[in-house]
Amino acid sequence: MSRRWRVQLTAVVRKEVLQTVRDKRIVFMLVAAPLIQTLLFGAAVDLDVDDVPTVVVDGDRTTASRELVRRVLADGTLSRAGTAPSAADAERMLDEGRAAAAIVVPPRLSADLEAGRAARVQILVDGTDPNRSSVAAAAASRFFGEEAQRMSRERAARSGAVPPRIEVVPRVLYNASLETSPYLVPGIMAMLLVVVTTIVTAMGLAREREVGTLEQVLVTPIERRWLLVGKMVPFLVIGAFDVLLVLSVGSWVFAVPLHGSFVALAAGTVVYLLCTLAVGLLISTMSTTQQQSFLGGFLFALPAILLSGIMTPIHSMPRWLQLVTYANPLRYYAELVRSVLLKGAGVVDVAFQLGALAVFAAAIVTAAALRFGKTLG
């Protein structure tokens, strides 16, 4: 009996591999596409904000005001895009898209500071890009806040009083340089797996229906369960290869760290691939053509990616939508990969994510197997 199931499984796996290799488009989608997309997404998607074009309105026109403007632009977050004679002119430049921020220095700024009077510097930002505008406003506010504290200390020192001091010593964990790529590449890996494995698997059964090979397989003595397993095994191996490929590219090109347990990553990858492959098979049993299966795979992959926390934080979503994300396997795999790679997590640390993925895998594989049996029956 054991020899019989090995023969059946080997025959199905061999058929799936040969059928996949013959289709050059599928081979490209499985191997080359993840490499190209990792390089493109890793290089193109950059959430770091710098060189924000900034127009300067210097109403004071003194040496002190010019030095203040020079220093606020020195760290690179804001870059000078020109000058304007008034705040209205600066606002017009923002409206025309020639600048994204403006610093408006009021008249008599230096005189007010020397006299110890309160002085206000206005910051205008283009809110059409919320991330860039918030970073630009925060950078300017932080600089002028620190500048005010520095002047206060100097004035107190001249008068002989020593003001109380509170020093903030920031320490950034897991991504000390605050670069985007180490955060995004693990998420891109999870995203590519759901796109590649789900859509390709979904199209497999529909393709066999269209070309007529499914009927030939059904007349063979191969049991349904080994036919199901045989259809999943090749793509499980290809998915694991894609993971190693993305990890290699991420480590060498984008300096993604590999701190955690490889066992935890491998276990999470296997159960996650079982989820995506089973979803693909489930979609294929509900489709009669390759176009329907492709559309079904796309309709599953897009919401899964959007609700995974890969591109936008889950905590920023509406409360009811946050609850929906708990039913998304992609969320747990993205959390697992980032914890293992960036935080050095082990199996115990990601036990919850592993357990959730295992439950999803068992449920989806069971549903796909039942539907697969009914479709072939």
C-alpha atoms as a printed R data frame, in Angstrom:
    type eleno elety resid chain resno       x      y       z
1   ATOM     1    CA   MET     A     1   0.000  0.000   0.000
2   ATOM     2    CA   SER     A     2   2.801  2.393   0.891
3   ATOM     3    CA   ARG     A     3   4.518  1.713  -2.426
4   ATOM     4    CA   ARG     A     4   1.248  2.320  -4.268
5   ATOM     5    CA   TRP     A     5   0.689  5.808  -2.834
6   ATOM     6    CA   ARG     A     6   4.317  6.745  -3.471
7   ATOM     7    CA   VAL     A     7   3.946  5.744  -7.119
8   ATOM     8    CA   GLN     A     8   0.699  7.683  -7.450
9   ATOM     9    CA   LEU     A     9   2.073 10.787  -5.752
10  ATOM    10    CA   THR     A    10   5.280 10.688  -7.800
11  ATOM    11    CA   ALA     A    11   3.305 10.384 -11.016
12  ATOM    12    CA   VAL     A    12   1.119 13.396 -10.198
13  ATOM    13    CA   VAL     A    13   4.059 15.508  -9.062
14  ATOM    14    CA   ARG     A    14   6.010 14.621 -12.214
15  ATOM    15    CA   LYS     A    15   3.032 15.536 -14.391
16  ATOM    16    CA   GLU     A    16   2.575 18.884 -12.634
17  ATOM    17    CA   VAL     A    17   6.262 19.733 -12.921
18  ATOM    18    CA   LEU     A    18   6.444 18.871 -16.620
19  ATOM    19    CA   GLN     A    19   3.214 20.738 -17.320
20  ATOM    20    CA   THR     A    20   4.476 23.802 -15.471
21  ATOM    21    CA   VAL     A    21   7.938 23.783 -17.062
22  ATOM    22    CA   ARG     A    22   6.455 23.609 -20.565
23  ATOM    23    CA   ASP     A    23   4.548 26.846 -19.973
24  ATOM    24    CA   LYS     A    24   7.235 29.544 -20.139
25  ATOM    25    CA   ARG     A    25   4.823 32.202 -18.873
26  ATOM    26    CA   ILE     A    26   4.172 30.227 -15.683
27  ATOM    27    CA   VAL     A    27   7.899 29.641 -15.157
28  ATOM    28    CA   PHE     A    28   8.519 33.375 -15.521
29  ATOM    29    CA   MET     A    29   5.736 34.166 -13.043
30  ATOM    30    CA   LEU     A    30   7.061 31.668 -10.500
31  ATOM    31    CA   VAL     A    31  10.781 32.397 -10.672
32  ATOM    32    CA   ALA     A    32  11.703 35.608 -12.483
33  ATOM    33    CA   ALA     A    33   8.734 37.748 -11.454
34  ATOM    34    CA   PRO     A    34   9.418 37.530  -7.664
35  ATOM    35    CA   LEU     A    35  13.054 38.542  -8.229
36  ATOM    36    CA   ILE     A    36  12.145 41.492 -10.456
37  ATOM    37    CA   GLN     A    37   9.322 42.640  -8.177
38  ATOM    38    CA   THR     A    38  11.507 42.440  -5.077
39  ATOM    39    CA   LEU     A    39  14.137 44.632  -6.713
40  ATOM    40    CA   LEU     A    40  11.560 47.094  -8.031
41  ATOM    41    CA   PHE     A    41   9.451 47.324  -4.863
42  ATOM    42    CA   GLY     A    42  12.468 47.408  -2.581
43  ATOM    43    CA   ALA     A    43  14.047 50.262  -4.549
44  ATOM    44    CA   ALA     A    44  10.944 52.197  -5.581
45  ATOM    45    CA   VAL     A    45   8.849 52.061  -2.403
46  ATOM    46    CA   ASP     A    46  10.563 54.457  -0.025
47  ATOM    47    CA   LEU     A    47   8.681 55.875   2.945
48  ATOM    48    CA   ASP     A    48  11.631 57.975   4.096
49  ATOM    49    CA   VAL     A    49  10.863 61.678   3.695
50  ATOM    50    CA   ASP     A    50  13.665 64.062   2.741
51  ATOM    51    CA   ASP     A    51  14.381 66.900   0.309
52  ATOM    52    CA   VAL     A    52  10.905 68.374   0.770
53  ATOM    53    CA   PRO     A    53  10.875 71.429  -1.555
54  ATOM    54    CA   THR     A    54  10.466 74.444   0.725
55  ATOM    55    CA   VAL     A    55   9.951 78.101  -0.103
56  ATOM    56    CA   VAL     A    56  11.306 80.691   2.350
57  ATOM    57    CA   VAL     A    57   9.654 83.996   3.244
58  ATOM    58    CA   ASP     A    58  12.186 86.042   5.234
59  ATOM    59    CA   GLY     A    59  10.298 89.052   6.541
60  ATOM    60    CA   ASP     A    60  13.079 89.956   8.970
61  ATOM    61    CA   ARG     A    61  15.968 90.038   6.458
62  ATOM    62    CA   THR     A    62  18.670 90.082   9.108
63  ATOM    63    CA   THR     A    63  21.801 88.050   9.605
64  ATOM    64    CA   ALA     A    64  20.142 86.171  12.461
65  ATOM    65    CA   SER     A    65  17.070 85.241  10.407
66  ATOM    66    CA   ARG     A    66  19.185 84.082   7.458
67  ATOM    67    CA   GLU     A    67  21.290 81.931   9.780
68  ATOM    68    CA   LEU     A    68  18.137 80.475  11.319
69  ATOM    69    CA   VAL     A    69  16.774 79.536   7.895
70  ATOM    70    CA   ARG     A    70  20.107 78.035   6.856
71  ATOM    71    CA   ARG     A    71  20.190 75.818   9.918
72  ATOM    72    CA   VAL     A    72  16.601 74.607   9.607
73  ATOM    73    CA   LEU     A    73  17.385 73.477   6.055
74  ATOM    74    CA   ALA     A    74  20.716 71.900   6.989
75  ATOM    75    CA   ASP     A    75  19.559 68.394   7.970
76  ATOM    76    CA   GLY     A    76  18.152 67.603   4.495
77  ATOM    77    CA   THR     A    77  14.524 67.032   5.421
78  ATOM    78    CA   LEU     A    78  13.634 70.423   3.957
79  ATOM    79    CA   SER     A    79  15.373 71.768   0.868
80  ATOM    80    CA   ARG     A    80  15.148 75.331  -0.432
81  ATOM    81    CA   ALA     A    81  12.940 75.557  -3.526
82  ATOM    82    CA   GLY     A    82  13.033 79.352  -3.744
83  ATOM    83    CA   THR     A    83  12.034 82.505  -1.896
84  ATOM    84    CA   ALA     A    84   8.833 84.522  -1.828
85  ATOM    85    CA   PRO     A    85   8.146 88.097  -0.721
86  ATOM    86    CA   SER     A    86   5.050 87.255   1.327
87  ATOM    87    CA   ALA     A    87   3.081 84.402   2.844
88  ATOM    88    CA   ALA     A    88   0.416 84.813   0.138
89  ATOM    89    CA   ASP     A    89   3.050 84.333  -2.579
90  ATOM    90    CA   ALA     A    90   4.398 81.264  -0.777
91  ATOM    91    CA   GLU     A    91   0.891 79.817  -0.550
92  ATOM    92    CA   ARG     A    92   0.499 80.411  -4.290
93  ATOM    93    CA   MET     A    93   3.690 78.436  -4.938
94  ATOM    94    CA   LEU     A    94   2.295 75.542  -2.894
95  ATOM    95    CA   ASP     A    95  -0.944 75.770  -4.864
96  ATOM    96    CA   GLU     A    96   0.971 75.582  -8.155
97  ATOM    97    CA   GLY     A    97   3.002 72.588  -6.988
98  ATOM    98    CA   ARG     A    98   6.357 74.402  -7.045
99  ATOM    99    CA   ALA     A    99   6.870 73.731  -3.329
100 ATOM   100    CA   ALA     A   100   5.486 71.390  -0.685
101 ATOM   101    CA   ALA     A   101   6.260 73.512   2.387
102 ATOM   102    CA   ALA     A   102   6.964 77.114   3.314
103 ATOM   103    CA   ILE     A   103   8.753 78.789   6.225
104 ATOM   104    CA   VAL     A   104   7.439 82.287   6.954
105 ATOM   105    CA   VAL     A   105   9.786 84.328   9.168
106 ATOM   106    CA   PRO     A   106   7.961 87.399  10.560
107 ATOM   107    CA   PRO     A   107   9.391 90.941  10.601
108 ATOM   108    CA   ARG     A   108  11.306 91.987  13.741
109 ATOM   109    CA   LEU     A   109  12.051 88.341  14.629
110 ATOM   110    CA   SER     A   110  15.580 89.173  15.779
111 ATOM   111    CA   ALA     A   111  14.411 92.182  17.778
112 ATOM   112    CA   ASP     A   112  11.727 90.178  19.545
113 ATOM   113    CA   LEU     A   113  14.182 87.409  20.414
114 ATOM   114    CA   GLU     A   114  16.749 89.842  21.754
115 ATOM   115    CA   ALA     A   115  14.088 91.531  23.892
116 ATOM   116    CA   GLY     A   116  12.878 88.176  25.206
117 ATOM   117    CA   ARG     A   117   9.478 88.542  23.591
118 ATOM   118    CA   ALA     A   118   7.597 85.628  22.024
119 ATOM   119    CA   ALA     A   119   8.210 85.225  18.285
120 ATOM   120    CA   ARG     A   120   6.162 83.097  15.913
121 ATOM   121    CA   VAL     A   121   7.456 81.380  12.774
122 ATOM   122    CA   GLN     A   122   4.726 80.068  10.478
123 ATOM   123    CA   ILE     A   123   5.023 76.723   8.684
124 ATOM   124    CA   LEU     A   124   2.835 76.069   5.635
125 ATOM   125    CA   VAL     A   125   2.604 72.492   4.303
126 ATOM   126    CA   ASP     A   126   0.807 70.862   1.380
127 ATOM   127    CA   GLY     A   127  -1.611 68.394   2.974
128 ATOM   128    CA   THR     A   128  -2.321 66.430  -0.228
129 ATOM   129    CA   ASP     A   129   0.533 64.119   0.849
130 ATOM   130    CA   PRO     A   130  -0.195 63.563   4.576
131 ATOM   131    CA   ASN     A   131   2.988 61.626   5.295
132 ATOM   132    CA   ARG     A   132   5.312 64.185   3.712
133 ATOM   133    CA   SER     A   133   3.476 67.157   5.195
134 ATOM   134    CA   SER     A   134   3.483 65.725   8.724
135 ATOM   135    CA   VAL     A   135   7.206 64.933   8.547
136 ATOM   136    CA   ALA     A   136   8.016 68.401   7.176
137 ATOM   137    CA   ALA     A   137   5.954 70.157   9.851
138 ATOM   138    CA   ALA     A   138   7.464 67.984  12.591
139 ATOM   139    CA   ALA     A   139  11.016 68.672  11.388
140 ATOM   140    CA   ALA     A   140  10.490 72.439  11.379
141 ATOM   141    CA   SER     A   141   8.669 72.422  14.728
142 ATOM   142    CA   ARG     A   142  11.365 70.297  16.326
143 ATOM   143    CA   PHE     A   143  14.129 72.594  15.113
144 ATOM   144    CA   PHE     A   144  12.502 75.799  16.307
145 ATOM   145    CA   GLY     A   145  11.564 74.187  19.618
146 ATOM   146    CA   GLU     A   146  15.163 73.160  20.205
147 ATOM   147    CA   GLU     A   147  16.337 76.600  19.112
148 ATOM   148    CA   ALA     A   148  14.029 78.266  21.639
149 ATOM   149    CA   GLN     A   149  15.395 76.053  24.421
150 ATOM   150    CA   ARG     A   150  18.968 76.860  23.399
151 ATOM   151    CA   MET     A   151  18.275 80.611  23.508
152 ATOM   152    CA   SER     A   152  16.570 80.245  26.866
153 ATOM   153    CA   ARG     A   153  19.599 78.482  28.318
154 ATOM   154    CA   GLU     A   154  21.993 81.097  26.935
155 ATOM   155    CA   ARG     A   155  19.898 83.936  28.359
156 ATOM   156    CA   ALA     A   156  19.724 82.188  31.743
157 ATOM   157    CA   ALA     A   157  23.492 81.603  31.691
158 ATOM   158    CA   ARG     A   158  24.134 85.284  31.021
159 ATOM   159    CA   SER     A   159  21.931 86.265  33.943
160 ATOM   160    CA   GLY     A   160  23.684 83.793  36.217
161 ATOM   161    CA   ALA     A   161  20.747 81.411  36.651
162 ATOM   162    CA   VAL     A   162  21.074 77.754  35.707
163 ATOM   163    CA   PRO     A   163  17.795 76.434  34.217
164 ATOM   164    CA   PRO     A   164  16.720 72.841  34.830
165 ATOM   165    CA   ARG     A   165  17.582 70.519  31.950
166 ATOM   166    CA   ILE     A   166  15.937 67.387  30.636
167 ATOM   167    CA   GLU     A   167  17.988 65.469  28.102
168 ATOM   168    CA   VAL     A   168  16.246 63.029  25.782
169 ATOM   169    CA   VAL     A   169  18.471 60.173  24.607
170 ATOM   170    CA   PRO     A   170  16.670 58.282  21.815
171 ATOM   171    CA   ARG     A   171  17.473 54.643  21.161
172 ATOM   172    CA   VAL     A   172  15.982 53.008  18.069
173 ATOM   173    CA   LEU     A   173  15.581 49.239  18.277
174 ATOM   174    CA   TYR     A   174  15.621 46.708  15.395
175 ATOM   175    CA   ASN     A   175  16.185 49.314  12.642
176 ATOM   176    CA   ALA     A   176  18.635 51.855  13.991
177 ATOM   177    CA   SER     A   177  18.989 53.741  10.699
178 ATOM   178    CA   LEU     A   178  15.184 53.938  10.274
179 ATOM   179    CA   GLU     A   179  15.484 52.814   6.646
180 ATOM   180    CA   THR     A   180  12.416 51.698   4.723
181 ATOM   181    CA   SER     A   181  13.811 48.628   2.941
182 ATOM   182    CA   PRO     A   182  14.415 46.393   5.987
183 ATOM   183    CA   TYR     A   183  10.792 47.010   6.965
184 ATOM   184    CA   LEU     A   184   9.240 46.614   3.512
185 ATOM   185    CA   VAL     A   185  11.152 43.668   2.010
186 ATOM   186    CA   PRO     A   186   9.798 41.061   4.501
187 ATOM   187    CA   GLY     A   187   6.298 42.306   3.747
188 ATOM   188    CA   ILE     A   188   6.997 42.188   0.009
189 ATOM   189    CA   MET     A   189   8.007 38.545   0.389
190 ATOM   190    CA   ALA     A   190   4.674 37.697   2.009
191 ATOM   191    CA   MET     A   191   2.827 39.693  -0.657
192 ATOM   192    CA   LEU     A   192   4.614 38.016  -3.585
193 ATOM   193    CA   LEU     A   193   3.929 34.539  -2.231
194 ATOM   194    CA   VAL     A   194   0.192 35.115  -2.011
195 ATOM   195    CA   VAL     A   195   0.105 36.568  -5.538
196 ATOM   196    CA   VAL     A   196   2.275 33.936  -7.204
197 ATOM   197    CA   THR     A   197   1.138 30.741  -5.500
198 ATOM   198    CA   THR     A   198  -2.568 31.541  -5.260
199 ATOM   199    CA   ILE     A   199  -3.045 32.709  -8.833
200 ATOM   200    CA   VAL     A   200  -0.877 30.022 -10.427
201 ATOM   201    CA   THR     A   201  -2.557 27.242  -8.445
202 ATOM   202    CA   ALA     A   202  -5.999 28.674  -9.170
203 ATOM   203    CA   MET     A   203  -5.306 28.589 -12.889
204 ATOM   204    CA   GLY     A   204  -3.937 25.023 -12.851
205 ATOM   205    CA   LEU     A   205  -7.175 23.040 -12.620
206 ATOM   206    CA   ALA     A   206  -9.000 25.376 -15.013
207 ATOM   207    CA   ARG     A   207  -6.168 25.003 -17.524
208 ATOM   208    CA   GLU     A   208  -6.434 21.220 -17.359
209 ATOM   209    CA   ARG     A   209 -10.163 21.442 -17.972
210 ATOM   210    CA   GLU     A   210  -9.631 23.609 -21.034
211 ATOM   211    CA   VAL     A   211  -6.923 21.463 -22.641
212 ATOM   212    CA   GLY     A   212  -8.674 18.189 -21.740
213 ATOM   213    CA   THR     A   213  -5.972 16.597 -19.580
214 ATOM   214    CA   LEU     A   214  -8.174 16.520 -16.498
215 ATOM   215    CA   GLU     A   215 -10.435 13.861 -17.994
216 ATOM   216    CA   GLN     A   216  -7.389 11.729 -18.826
217 ATOM   217    CA   VAL     A   217  -6.150 11.950 -15.234
218 ATOM   218    CA   LEU     A   218  -9.554 11.001 -13.845
219 ATOM   219    CA   VAL     A   219  -9.606  7.664 -15.698
220 ATOM   220    CA   THR     A   220  -6.320  6.630 -14.090
221 ATOM   221    CA   PRO     A   221  -6.338  4.650 -10.798
222 ATOM   222    CA   ILE     A   222  -4.826  7.594  -8.886
223 ATOM   223    CA   GLU     A   223  -6.678  8.333  -5.654
224 ATOM   224    CA   ARG     A   224  -8.196 11.794  -5.260
225 ATOM   225    CA   ARG     A   225  -6.175 12.641  -2.151
226 ATOM   226    CA   TRP     A   226  -2.842 11.938  -3.854
227 ATOM   227    CA   LEU     A   227  -3.968 13.907  -6.865
228 ATOM   228    CA   LEU     A   228  -4.652 16.861  -4.531
229 ATOM   229    CA   VAL     A   229  -1.324 16.508  -2.719
230 ATOM   230    CA   GLY     A   230   0.539 16.061  -5.983
231 ATOM   231    CA   LYS     A   231  -0.858 19.309  -7.336
232 ATOM   232    CA   MET     A   232   0.322 21.212  -4.266
233 ATOM   233    CA   VAL     A   233   3.801 19.741  -3.714
234 ATOM   234    CA   PRO     A   234   5.583 21.276  -6.759
235 ATOM   235    CA   PHE     A   235   4.303 24.764  -5.983
236 ATOM   236    CA   LEU     A   236   5.159 24.303  -2.316
237 ATOM   237    CA   VAL     A   237   8.763 23.662  -3.352
238 ATOM   238    CA   ILE     A   238   8.726 26.597  -5.788
239 ATOM   239    CA   GLY     A   239   7.297 28.862  -3.082
240 ATOM   240    CA   ALA     A   240  10.068 27.845  -0.694
241 ATOM   241    CA   PHE     A   241  12.611 28.573  -3.441
242 ATOM   242    CA   ASP     A   242  11.076 32.020  -3.959
243 ATOM   243    CA   VAL     A   243  11.422 32.716  -0.226
244 ATOM   244    CA   LEU     A   244  15.137 31.875  -0.339
245 ATOM   245    CA   LEU     A   245  15.501 34.001  -3.468
246 ATOM   246    CA   VAL     A   246  13.825 37.047  -1.898
247 ATOM   247    CA   LEU     A   247  15.781 36.613   1.341
248 ATOM   248    CA   SER     A   248  19.050 36.505  -0.597
249 ATOM   249    CA   VAL     A   249  18.216 39.591  -2.634
250 ATOM   250    CA   GLY     A   250  16.914 41.414   0.442
251 ATOM   251    CA   SER     A   251  20.043 40.628   2.425
252 ATOM   252    CA   TRP     A   252  22.611 41.419  -0.279
253 ATOM   253    CA   VAL     A   253  20.927 44.358  -2.019
254 ATOM   254    CA   PHE     A   254  18.816 46.009   0.708
255 ATOM   255    CA   ALA     A   255  20.752 44.974   3.839
256 ATOM   256    CA   VAL     A   256  17.777 43.197   5.416
257 ATOM   257    CA   PRO     A   257  19.063 41.535   8.612
258 ATOM   258    CA   LEU     A   258  18.641 37.825   9.278
259 ATOM   259    CA   HIS     A   259  18.620 37.787  13.074
260 ATOM   260    CA   GLY     A   260  16.045 35.191  14.116
261 ATOM   261    CA   SER     A   261  15.363 31.491  14.001
262 ATOM   262    CA   PHE     A   262  15.436 29.909  10.559
263 ATOM   263    CA   VAL     A   263  13.319 27.065  11.949
264 ATOM   264    CA   ALA     A   264  10.547 29.496  12.886
265 ATOM   265    CA   LEU     A   265  10.731 31.131   9.458
266 ATOM   266    CA   ALA     A   266  10.690 27.778   7.658
267 ATOM   267    CA   ALA     A   267   7.747 26.468   9.689
268 ATOM   268    CA   GLY     A   268   5.779 29.667   9.160
269 ATOM   269    CA   THR     A   269   6.545 29.632   5.436
270 ATOM   270    CA   VAL     A   270   5.342 26.039   5.007
271 ATOM   271    CA   VAL     A   271   1.994 26.551   6.753
272 ATOM   272    CA   TYR     A   272   1.520 29.895   4.996
273 ATOM   273    CA   LEU     A   273   2.155 28.287   1.609
274 ATOM   274    CA   LEU     A   274  -0.373 25.581   2.483
275 ATOM   275    CA   CYS     A   275  -2.898 28.376   3.052
276 ATOM   276    CA   THR     A   276  -2.219 30.163  -0.225
277 ATOM   277    CA   LEU     A   277  -2.032 26.970  -2.288
278 ATOM   278    CA   ALA     A   278  -5.255 25.656  -0.785
279 ATOM   279    CA   VAL     A   279  -6.971 28.978  -1.504
280 ATOM   280    CA   GLY     A   280  -5.807 28.685  -5.109
281 ATOM   281    CA   LEU     A   281  -7.186 25.149  -5.390
282 ATOM   282    CA   LEU     A   282 -10.440 26.228  -3.792
283 ATOM   283    CA   ILE     A   283 -10.794 29.023  -6.334
284 ATOM   284    CA   SER     A   284  -9.954 26.668  -9.196
285 ATOM   285    CA   THR     A   285 -12.762 24.285  -8.180
286 ATOM   286    CA   MET     A   286 -15.209 27.184  -8.485
287 ATOM   287    CA   SER     A   287 -13.933 28.322 -11.904
288 ATOM   288    CA   THR     A   288 -14.510 26.871 -15.339
289 ATOM   289    CA   THR     A   289 -11.973 28.955 -17.282
290 ATOM   290    CA   GLN     A   290  -8.501 30.319 -16.649
291 ATOM   291    CA   GLN     A   291  -9.825 33.868 -16.860
292 ATOM   292    CA   GLN     A   292 -12.303 33.180 -14.049
293 ATOM   293    CA   SER     A   293  -9.640 31.552 -11.883
294 ATOM   294    CA   PHE     A   294  -7.201 34.435 -12.490
295 ATOM   295    CA   LEU     A   295  -9.845 36.980 -11.557
296 ATOM   296    CA   GLY     A   296 -10.789 34.951  -8.455
297 ATOM   297    CA   GLY     A   297  -7.151 34.769  -7.363
298 ATOM   298    CA   PHE     A   298  -6.725 38.504  -7.898
299 ATOM   299    CA   LEU     A   299  -9.898 39.300  -5.947
300 ATOM   300    CA   PHE     A   300  -8.538 37.273  -3.023
301 ATOM   301    CA   ALA     A   301  -4.963 38.587  -3.171
302 ATOM   302    CA   LEU     A   302  -5.752 42.316  -3.334
303 ATOM   303    CA   PRO     A   303  -7.861 42.562  -0.132
304 ATOM   304    CA   ALA     A   304  -5.462 40.179   1.631
305 ATOM   305    CA   ILE     A   305  -2.537 42.499   0.846
306 ATOM   306    CA   LEU     A   306  -4.403 45.676   1.787
307 ATOM   307    CA   LEU     A   307  -5.530 44.206   5.131
308 ATOM   308    CA   SER     A   308  -2.192 42.634   6.052
309 ATOM   309    CA   GLY     A   309  -0.410 45.661   7.503
310 ATOM   310    CA   ILE     A   310   2.361 45.396   4.904
311 ATOM   311    CA   MET     A   311   1.898 48.868   3.439
312 ATOM   312    CA   THR     A   312  -0.206 50.639   6.090
313 ATOM   313    CA   PRO     A   313  -0.317 49.973   9.854
314 ATOM   314    CA   ILE     A   314  -3.314 47.957  11.007
315 ATOM   315    CA   HIS     A   315  -3.797 50.189  14.056
316 ATOM   316    CA   SER     A   316  -4.515 53.135  11.746
317 ATOM   317    CA   MET     A   317  -7.459 51.336  10.137
318 ATOM   318    CA   PRO     A   318 -11.072 51.715  11.373
319 ATOM   319    CA   ARG     A   319 -11.862 49.514  14.340
320 ATOM   320    CA   TRP     A   320 -14.280 47.278  12.436
321 ATOM   321    CA   LEU     A   321 -11.691 46.758   9.695
322 ATOM   322    CA   GLN     A   322  -9.032 45.863  12.258
323 ATOM   323    CA   LEU     A   323 -11.277 43.003  13.370
324 ATOM   324    CA   VAL     A   324 -11.512 41.777   9.771
325 ATOM   325    CA   THR     A   325  -7.710 41.513   9.546
326 ATOM   326    CA   TYR     A   326  -7.741 38.687  12.108
327 ATOM   327    CA   ALA     A   327  -9.262 36.481   9.381
328 ATOM   328    CA   ASN     A   328  -6.346 37.190   7.031
329 ATOM   329    CA   PRO     A   329  -3.461 34.636   6.997
330 ATOM   330    CA   LEU     A   330  -1.231 37.190   5.292
331 ATOM   331    CA   ARG     A   331  -1.327 39.383   8.398
332 ATOM   332    CA   TYR     A   332   0.139 36.639  10.597
333 ATOM   333    CA   TYR     A   333   2.844 35.678   8.120
334 ATOM   334    CA   ALA     A   334   3.944 39.298   7.652
335 ATOM   335    CA   GLU     A   335   4.164 39.694  11.444
336 ATOM   336    CA   LEU     A   336   6.104 36.426  11.718
337 ATOM   337    CA   VAL     A   337   8.638 37.302   9.012
338 ATOM   338    CA   ARG     A   338   9.290 40.790  10.385
339 ATOM   339    CA   SER     A   339   9.649 39.463  13.933
340 ATOM   340    CA   VAL     A   340  12.097 36.754  12.875
341 ATOM   341    CA   LEU     A   341  14.222 38.867  10.524
342 ATOM   342    CA   LEU     A   342  14.246 42.212  12.335
343 ATOM   343    CA   LYS     A   343  13.705 41.329  16.003
344 ATOM   344    CA   GLY     A   344  15.525 38.007  16.136
345 ATOM   345    CA   ALA     A   345  12.415 36.099  17.232
346 ATOM   346    CA   GLY     A   346  12.405 32.355  17.807
347 ATOM   347    CA   VAL     A   347   9.712 29.694  17.628
348 ATOM   348    CA   VAL     A   348   8.336 30.574  21.067
349 ATOM   349    CA   ASP     A   349   8.129 34.274  20.228
350 ATOM   350    CA   VAL     A   350   6.023 33.661  17.114
351 ATOM   351    CA   ALA     A   351   4.002 30.763  18.515
352 ATOM   352    CA   PHE     A   352   0.744 32.717  18.212
353 ATOM   353    CA   GLN     A   353   1.341 33.518  14.530
354 ATOM   354    CA   LEU     A   354   2.373 29.913  13.834
355 ATOM   355    CA   GLY     A   355  -0.734 28.613  15.578
356 ATOM   356    CA   ALA     A   356  -3.023 30.977  13.681
357 ATOM   357    CA   LEU     A   357  -1.466 30.007  10.344
358 ATOM   358    CA   ALA     A   358  -1.776 26.306  11.206
359 ATOM   359    CA   VAL     A   359  -5.488 26.737  11.980
360 ATOM   360    CA   PHE     A   360  -6.048 28.600   8.719
361 ATOM   361    CA   ALA     A   361  -4.074 25.984   6.779
362 ATOM   362    CA   ALA     A   362  -6.068 23.104   8.259
363 ATOM   363    CA   ALA     A   363  -9.413 24.801   7.599
364 ATOM   364    CA   ILE     A   364  -8.629 25.941   4.050
365 ATOM   365    CA   VAL     A   365  -6.987 22.658   3.017
366 ATOM   366    CA   THR     A   366 -10.014 20.740   4.329
367 ATOM   367    CA   ALA     A   367 -12.422 22.996   2.443
368 ATOM   368    CA   ALA     A   368 -10.341 22.715  -0.730
369 ATOM   369    CA   ALA     A   369 -10.143 18.923  -0.427
370 ATOM   370    CA   LEU     A   370 -13.924 18.586   0.019
371 ATOM   371    CA   ARG     A   371 -14.625 20.904  -2.883
372 ATOM   372    CA   PHE     A   372 -11.940 19.198  -4.980
373 ATOM   373    CA   GLY     A   373 -13.533 15.797  -4.384
374 ATOM   374    CA   LYS     A   374 -16.994 17.073  -5.355
375 ATOM   375    CA   THR     A   375 -15.679 18.759  -8.488
376 ATOM   376    CA   LEU     A   376 -13.876 15.662  -9.711
377 ATOM   377    CA   GLY     A   377 -16.700 13.372  -8.632
